[in-house]
Coordinates of C-alpha atoms in Angstrom, one line a residue:
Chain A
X1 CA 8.3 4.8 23.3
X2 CA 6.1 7.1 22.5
X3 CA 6.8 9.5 19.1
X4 CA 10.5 8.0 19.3
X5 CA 10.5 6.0 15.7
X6 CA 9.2 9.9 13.5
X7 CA 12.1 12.2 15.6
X8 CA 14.7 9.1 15.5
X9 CA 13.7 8.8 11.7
X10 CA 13.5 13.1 11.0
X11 CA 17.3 12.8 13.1
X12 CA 18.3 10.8 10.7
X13 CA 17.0 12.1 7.4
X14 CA 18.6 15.7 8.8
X15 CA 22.2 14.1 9.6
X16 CA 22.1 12.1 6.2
X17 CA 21.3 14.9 3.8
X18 CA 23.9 17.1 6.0
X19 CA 26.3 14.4 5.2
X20 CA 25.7 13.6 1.6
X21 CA 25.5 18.1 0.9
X22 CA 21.9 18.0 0.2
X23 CA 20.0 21.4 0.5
X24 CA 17.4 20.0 3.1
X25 CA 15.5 23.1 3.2
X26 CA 14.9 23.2 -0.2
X27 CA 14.7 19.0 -0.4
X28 CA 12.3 19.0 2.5
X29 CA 10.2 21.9 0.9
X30 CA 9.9 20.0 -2.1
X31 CA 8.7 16.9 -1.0
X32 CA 5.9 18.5 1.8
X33 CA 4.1 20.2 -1.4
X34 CA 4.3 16.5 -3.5
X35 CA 2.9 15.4 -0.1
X36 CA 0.5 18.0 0.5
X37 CA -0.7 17.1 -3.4
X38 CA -0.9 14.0 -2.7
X39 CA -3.3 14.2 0.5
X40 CA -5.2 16.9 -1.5
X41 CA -5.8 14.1 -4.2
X42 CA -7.2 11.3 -2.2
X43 CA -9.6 13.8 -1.0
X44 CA -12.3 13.3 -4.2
X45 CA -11.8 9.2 -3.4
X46 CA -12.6 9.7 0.4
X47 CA -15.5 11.9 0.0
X48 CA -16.8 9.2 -2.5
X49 CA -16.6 6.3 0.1
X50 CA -16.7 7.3 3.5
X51 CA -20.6 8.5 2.8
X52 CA -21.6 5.3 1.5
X53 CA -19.2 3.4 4.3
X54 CA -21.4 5.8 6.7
X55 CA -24.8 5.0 5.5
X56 CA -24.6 1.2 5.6
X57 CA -23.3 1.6 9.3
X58 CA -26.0 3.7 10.2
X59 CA -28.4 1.2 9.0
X60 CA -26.7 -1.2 11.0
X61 CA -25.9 -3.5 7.4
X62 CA -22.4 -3.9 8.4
X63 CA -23.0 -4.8 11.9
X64 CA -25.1 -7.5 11.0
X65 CA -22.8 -9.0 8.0
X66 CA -19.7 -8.8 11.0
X67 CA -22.0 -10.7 13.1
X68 CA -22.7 -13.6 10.8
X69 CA -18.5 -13.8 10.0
X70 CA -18.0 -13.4 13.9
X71 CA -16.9 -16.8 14.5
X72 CA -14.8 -17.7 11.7
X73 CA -13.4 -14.3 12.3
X74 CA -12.2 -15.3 16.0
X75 CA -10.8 -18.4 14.8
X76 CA -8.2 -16.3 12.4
X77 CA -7.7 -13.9 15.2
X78 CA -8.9 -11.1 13.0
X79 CA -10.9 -8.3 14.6
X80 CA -14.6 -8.0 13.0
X81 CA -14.0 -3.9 12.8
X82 CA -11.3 -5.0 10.4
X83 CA -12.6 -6.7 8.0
X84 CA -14.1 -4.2 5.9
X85 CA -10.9 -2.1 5.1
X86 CA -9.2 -5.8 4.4
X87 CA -11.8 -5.8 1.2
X88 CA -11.5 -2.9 0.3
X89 CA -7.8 -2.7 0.3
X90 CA -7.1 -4.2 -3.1
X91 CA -9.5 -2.3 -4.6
X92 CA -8.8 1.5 -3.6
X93 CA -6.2 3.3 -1.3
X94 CA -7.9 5.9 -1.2
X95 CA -11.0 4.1 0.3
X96 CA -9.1 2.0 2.4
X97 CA -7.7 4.9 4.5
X98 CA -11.4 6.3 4.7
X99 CA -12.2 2.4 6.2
X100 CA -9.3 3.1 8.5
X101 CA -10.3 6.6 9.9
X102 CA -14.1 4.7 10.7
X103 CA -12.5 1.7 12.2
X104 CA -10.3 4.6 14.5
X105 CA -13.6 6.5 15.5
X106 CA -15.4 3.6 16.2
X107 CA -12.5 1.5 18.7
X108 CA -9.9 4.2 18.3
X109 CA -6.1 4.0 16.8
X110 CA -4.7 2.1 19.7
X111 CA -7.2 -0.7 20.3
X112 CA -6.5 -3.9 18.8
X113 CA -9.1 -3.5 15.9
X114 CA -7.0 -0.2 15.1
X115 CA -3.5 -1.8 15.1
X116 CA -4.7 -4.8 13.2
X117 CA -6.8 -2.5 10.8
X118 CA -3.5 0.1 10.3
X119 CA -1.6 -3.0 9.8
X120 CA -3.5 -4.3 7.3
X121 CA -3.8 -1.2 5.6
X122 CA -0.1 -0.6 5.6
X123 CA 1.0 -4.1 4.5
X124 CA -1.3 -4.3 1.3
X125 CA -0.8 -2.0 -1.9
X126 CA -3.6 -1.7 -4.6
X127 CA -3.4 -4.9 -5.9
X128 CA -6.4 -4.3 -8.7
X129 CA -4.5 -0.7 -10.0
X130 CA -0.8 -2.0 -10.1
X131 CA -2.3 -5.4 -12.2
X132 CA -4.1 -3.3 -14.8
X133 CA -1.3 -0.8 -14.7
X134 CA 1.0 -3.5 -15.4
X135 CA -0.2 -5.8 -17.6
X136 CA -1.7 -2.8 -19.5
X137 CA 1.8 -1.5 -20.5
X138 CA 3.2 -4.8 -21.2
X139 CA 1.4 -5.7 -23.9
X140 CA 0.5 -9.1 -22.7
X141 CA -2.9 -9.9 -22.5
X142 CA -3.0 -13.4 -20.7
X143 CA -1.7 -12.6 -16.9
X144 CA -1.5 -16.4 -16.1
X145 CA -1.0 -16.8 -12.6
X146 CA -0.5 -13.4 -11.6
X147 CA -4.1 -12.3 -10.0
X148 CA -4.5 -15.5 -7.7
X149 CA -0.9 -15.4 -6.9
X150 CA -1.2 -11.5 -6.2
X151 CA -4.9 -12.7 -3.9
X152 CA -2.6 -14.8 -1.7
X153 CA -0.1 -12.3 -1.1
X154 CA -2.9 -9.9 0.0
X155 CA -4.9 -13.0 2.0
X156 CA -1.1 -13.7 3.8
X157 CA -1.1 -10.1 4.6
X158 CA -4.8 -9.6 6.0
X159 CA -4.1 -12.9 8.5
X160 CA -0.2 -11.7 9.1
X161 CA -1.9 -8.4 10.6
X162 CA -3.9 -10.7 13.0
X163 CA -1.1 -12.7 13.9
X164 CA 1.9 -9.3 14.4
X165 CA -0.7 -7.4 16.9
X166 CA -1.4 -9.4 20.6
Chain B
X1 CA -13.9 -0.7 -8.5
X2 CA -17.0 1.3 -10.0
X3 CA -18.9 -1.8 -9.4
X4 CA -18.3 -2.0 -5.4
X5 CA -19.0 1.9 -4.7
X6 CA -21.9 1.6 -6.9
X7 CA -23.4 -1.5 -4.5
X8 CA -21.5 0.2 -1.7
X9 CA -23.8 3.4 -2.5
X10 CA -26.9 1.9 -3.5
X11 CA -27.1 -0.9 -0.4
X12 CA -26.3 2.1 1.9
X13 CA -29.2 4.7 0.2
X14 CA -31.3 1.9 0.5
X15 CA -30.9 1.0 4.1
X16 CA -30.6 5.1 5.1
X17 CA -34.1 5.4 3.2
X18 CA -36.2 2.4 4.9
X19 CA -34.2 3.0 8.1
X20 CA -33.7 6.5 8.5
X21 CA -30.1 8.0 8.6
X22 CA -29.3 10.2 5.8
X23 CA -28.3 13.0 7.5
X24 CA -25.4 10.6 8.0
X25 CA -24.3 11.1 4.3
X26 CA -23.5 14.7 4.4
X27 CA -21.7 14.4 7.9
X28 CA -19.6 12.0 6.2
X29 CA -18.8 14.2 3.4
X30 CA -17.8 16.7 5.7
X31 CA -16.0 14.3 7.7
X32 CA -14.3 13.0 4.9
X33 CA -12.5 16.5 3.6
X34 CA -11.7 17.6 7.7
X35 CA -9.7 14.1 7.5
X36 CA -8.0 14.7 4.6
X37 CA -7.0 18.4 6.0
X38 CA -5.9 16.5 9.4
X39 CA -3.6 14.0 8.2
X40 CA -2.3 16.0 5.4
X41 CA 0.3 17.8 7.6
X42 CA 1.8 14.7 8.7
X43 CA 1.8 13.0 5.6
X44 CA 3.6 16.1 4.0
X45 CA 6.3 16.1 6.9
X46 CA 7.3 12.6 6.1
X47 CA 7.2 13.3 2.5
X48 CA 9.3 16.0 3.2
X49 CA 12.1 13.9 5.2
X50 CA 11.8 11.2 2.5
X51 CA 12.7 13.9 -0.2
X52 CA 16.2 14.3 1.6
X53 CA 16.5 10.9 2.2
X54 CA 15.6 10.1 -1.5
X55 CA 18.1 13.9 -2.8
X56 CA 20.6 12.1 -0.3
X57 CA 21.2 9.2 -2.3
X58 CA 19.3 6.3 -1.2
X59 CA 17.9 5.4 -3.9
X60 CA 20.6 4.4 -5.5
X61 CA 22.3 2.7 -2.3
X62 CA 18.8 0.5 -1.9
X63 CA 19.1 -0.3 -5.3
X64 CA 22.5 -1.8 -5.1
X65 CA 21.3 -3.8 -2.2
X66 CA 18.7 -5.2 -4.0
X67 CA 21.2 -6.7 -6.8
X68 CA 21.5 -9.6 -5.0
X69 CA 18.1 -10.7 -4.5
X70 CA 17.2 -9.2 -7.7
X71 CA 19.3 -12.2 -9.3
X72 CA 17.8 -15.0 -7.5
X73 CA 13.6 -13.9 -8.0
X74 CA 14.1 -13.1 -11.7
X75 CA 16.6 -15.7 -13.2
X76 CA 16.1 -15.0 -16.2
X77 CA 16.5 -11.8 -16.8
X78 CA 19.8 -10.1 -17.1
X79 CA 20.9 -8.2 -14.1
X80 CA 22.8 -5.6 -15.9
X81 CA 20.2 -5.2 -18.4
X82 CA 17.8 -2.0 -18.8
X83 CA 14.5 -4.1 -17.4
X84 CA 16.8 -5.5 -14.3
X85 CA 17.6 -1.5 -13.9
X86 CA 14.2 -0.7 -14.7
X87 CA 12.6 -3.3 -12.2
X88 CA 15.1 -2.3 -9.1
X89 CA 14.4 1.2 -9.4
X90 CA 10.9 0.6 -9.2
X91 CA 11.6 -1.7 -6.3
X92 CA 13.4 0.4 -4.4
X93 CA 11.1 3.3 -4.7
X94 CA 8.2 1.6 -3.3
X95 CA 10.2 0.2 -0.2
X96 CA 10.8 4.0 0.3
X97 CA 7.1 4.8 -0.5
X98 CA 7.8 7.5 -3.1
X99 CA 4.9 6.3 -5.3
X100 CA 5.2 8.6 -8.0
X101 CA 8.5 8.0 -9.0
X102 CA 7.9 4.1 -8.7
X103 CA 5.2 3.7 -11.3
X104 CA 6.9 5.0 -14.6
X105 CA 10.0 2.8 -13.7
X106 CA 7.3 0.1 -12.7
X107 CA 5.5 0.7 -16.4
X108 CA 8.7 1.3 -18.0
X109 CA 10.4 -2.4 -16.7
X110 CA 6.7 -4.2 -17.8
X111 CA 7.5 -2.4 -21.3
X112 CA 11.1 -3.8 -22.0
X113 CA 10.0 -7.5 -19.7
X114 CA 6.5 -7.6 -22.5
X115 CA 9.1 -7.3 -25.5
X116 CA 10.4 -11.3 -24.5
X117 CA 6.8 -12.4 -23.6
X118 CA 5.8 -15.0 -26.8
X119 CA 2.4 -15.0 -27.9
X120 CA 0.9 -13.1 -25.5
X121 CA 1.2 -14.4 -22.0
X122 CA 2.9 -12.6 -19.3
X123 CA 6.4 -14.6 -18.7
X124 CA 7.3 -15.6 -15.0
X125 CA 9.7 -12.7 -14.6
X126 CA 6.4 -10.0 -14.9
X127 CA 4.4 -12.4 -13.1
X128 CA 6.4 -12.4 -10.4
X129 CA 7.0 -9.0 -10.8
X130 CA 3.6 -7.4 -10.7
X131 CA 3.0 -9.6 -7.5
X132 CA 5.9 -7.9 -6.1
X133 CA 4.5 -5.1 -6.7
X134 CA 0.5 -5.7 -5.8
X135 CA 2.2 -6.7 -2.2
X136 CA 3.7 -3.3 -1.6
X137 CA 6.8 -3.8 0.2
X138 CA 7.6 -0.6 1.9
X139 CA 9.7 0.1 4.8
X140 CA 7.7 3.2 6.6
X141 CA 3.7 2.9 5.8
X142 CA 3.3 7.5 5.7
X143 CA -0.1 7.9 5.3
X144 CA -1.3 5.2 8.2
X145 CA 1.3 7.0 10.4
X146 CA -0.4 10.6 9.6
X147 CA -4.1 9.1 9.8
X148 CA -2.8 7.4 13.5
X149 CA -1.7 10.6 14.4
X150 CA -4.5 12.6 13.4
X151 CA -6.8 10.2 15.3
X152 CA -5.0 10.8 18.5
X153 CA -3.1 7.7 19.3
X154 CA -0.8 7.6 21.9
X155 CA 2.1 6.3 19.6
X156 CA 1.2 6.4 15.9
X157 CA 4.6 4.8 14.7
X158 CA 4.3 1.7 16.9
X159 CA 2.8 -0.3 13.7
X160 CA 5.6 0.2 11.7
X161 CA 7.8 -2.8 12.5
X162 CA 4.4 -5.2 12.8
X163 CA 3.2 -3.9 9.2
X164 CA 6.9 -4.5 8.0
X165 CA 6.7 -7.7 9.3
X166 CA 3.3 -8.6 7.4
X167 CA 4.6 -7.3 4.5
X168 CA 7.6 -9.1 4.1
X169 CA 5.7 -12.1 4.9
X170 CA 3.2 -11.1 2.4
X171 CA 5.7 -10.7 -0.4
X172 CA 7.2 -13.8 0.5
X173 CA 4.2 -16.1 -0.1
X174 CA 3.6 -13.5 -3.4
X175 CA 6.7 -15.0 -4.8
X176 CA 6.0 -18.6 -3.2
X177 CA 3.0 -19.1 -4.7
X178 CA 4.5 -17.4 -8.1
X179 CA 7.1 -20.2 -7.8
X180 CA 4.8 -22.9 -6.9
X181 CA 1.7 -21.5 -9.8
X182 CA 4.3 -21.2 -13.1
X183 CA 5.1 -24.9 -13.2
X184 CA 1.6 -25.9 -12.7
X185 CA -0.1 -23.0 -15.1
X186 CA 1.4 -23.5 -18.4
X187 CA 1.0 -21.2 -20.8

């Protein structure tokens, strides 16, 4: 299986901008700088958590909140290592991929905590930027339902991550 | 957001002062910008397929698609109006992860959806969308795939079909609950 979805995916891409005339150089070009940006932005963000995320580990903080939520944790299937980036997640992208990149060095991107974690990660958007975002150019000021109806969405993500990874 | 990194940073001080530790601070920040430079040349490559992908016309087809369904989670809002147009496009462009183009469509749909709301309240339609939105679908999750990779894993696309599937589910409770919450809420 391995590295068969990103060259079956780049195949395709190629073939479909052959087909449709698209310049791919150029096209392809294009979007690597807007990603290369883009990485080059969430740098400031990661630098601001993973130090703080590093100190409290070193202490050995974290460990000792995971253990207290160990066996409620077990119950839902979710991996401890998770948890943090799951808190995080609606909060800050950014910060969620620096949780991600500890959860990796610490069980490494093919253990269950690291499937679960990229899962996670991958299934949630920023819930608490797209709300203010939102609401902010609506000109609405009362959101009704939408924040605890966005916090289930997120919660059904976190425990669907648990559930999609044996 | 402030409020977390500033407990996140004080808890962690604290702890790296009474325990020791806070040479740990400036590995990180090292640590932090070599993981940035490591996944950015995976994250570029797929930005770079999705810009064909995107110059190629799918966009547009992904937005027809979603006419359909478009009609049934916002019924009252007209599906050949601007907002409907608005509101798709942003749709669509998140399923394909192209963030930046999604938000100004995004902002743009709450704009023209906030000129209906009455007194002040956000009506079901932007409720439901902005929960569409917080949920994130999107089809190929880039920058986990580039930080898998740069970590070394054996296979760093293997999530993709779990994480769509937790997504969808995701979205699908969103607009459950949204369903379920408007006729208890009120105004």
């Amino acid at each position: 299986m391995g590295g068969r979805v990103v060259a079956a995916m780049a195949l395709l891409a190629v073939l479909l901008g052959v087909w449709r005339r698209v310049p791919v150089y150029d096209a392809f070009v294009r979007g690597a700088r807007a990603g290369l940006r883009t990485a080059a932005s969430i740098a400031p963000a990661l630098l601001a958590v993973l130090p703080a995320v590093a100190a409290l580990t070193a202490s050995g903080a974290t460990d000792a909140l995971c253990a207290l939520l160990a066996p409620a944790l077990s119950a839902l299937r979710l991996p401890e290592q998770a948890v943090p980036l799951m808190l995080l997640r609606p909060l800050s992208g950014a910060g969620a991929l620096g949780m991600l990149e500890q959860v990796f060095s610490a069980c490494g991107p093919d253990s269950r905590a690291g499937r679960v974690a990229s899962v996670a990660a991958g299934a949630n958007e920023t819930l608490l930027y797209v709300l203010a975002l939102y609401m902010g150019a609506s000109g609405a000021r009362r959101s009704r339902y939408a924040v605890p109806a966005a916090l289930l969405a997120w919660a059904a993500a976190c425990l669907a991550a648990g559930f999609v990874c044996p | 957001m402030n409020a977390v990194w500033a407990v996140l940073m004080a808890c962690g001080c604290a702890a790296a002062l009474f325990a020791g530790g806070g040479d740990a601070l400036t590995q990180a920040a090292t640590e932090a910008v070599a993981l940035c430079v490591r996944m950015a040349g995976g994250f570029a490559l797929f930005s770079g397929l999705m810009q064909i992908v995107e110059e190629a016309g799918a966009l547009s087809a992904l937005q027809r698609a979603l006419r359909g369904p478009m009609k049934r989670l916002f019924p009252g809002v007209d599906p050949d109006g601007e907002a409907a147009r608005a509101m798709s496009a942003n749709l669509a462009a998140n399923m394909l992860g192209l963030g930046n183009a999604a938000t100004p469509m995004g902002l743009r749909a709450m704009e023209l959806l906030g000129r209906e709301c009455r007194g002040g309240a956000a009506t079901d339609a932007m409720c439901t969308f902005m929960v569409l939105g917080a949920a994130g679908v999107q089809l190929f999750p880039a920058s986990v795939v580039a930080l898998r990779a740069a970590a070394g894993s054996a296979d760093p696309a293997d999530i993709v079909l779990p994480t769509l599937a937790a997504t969808a589910f995701s979205a699908a409770v969103g607009v459950g609950a949204c369903r379920a919450l408007s006729r208890l809420w009120g105004d």
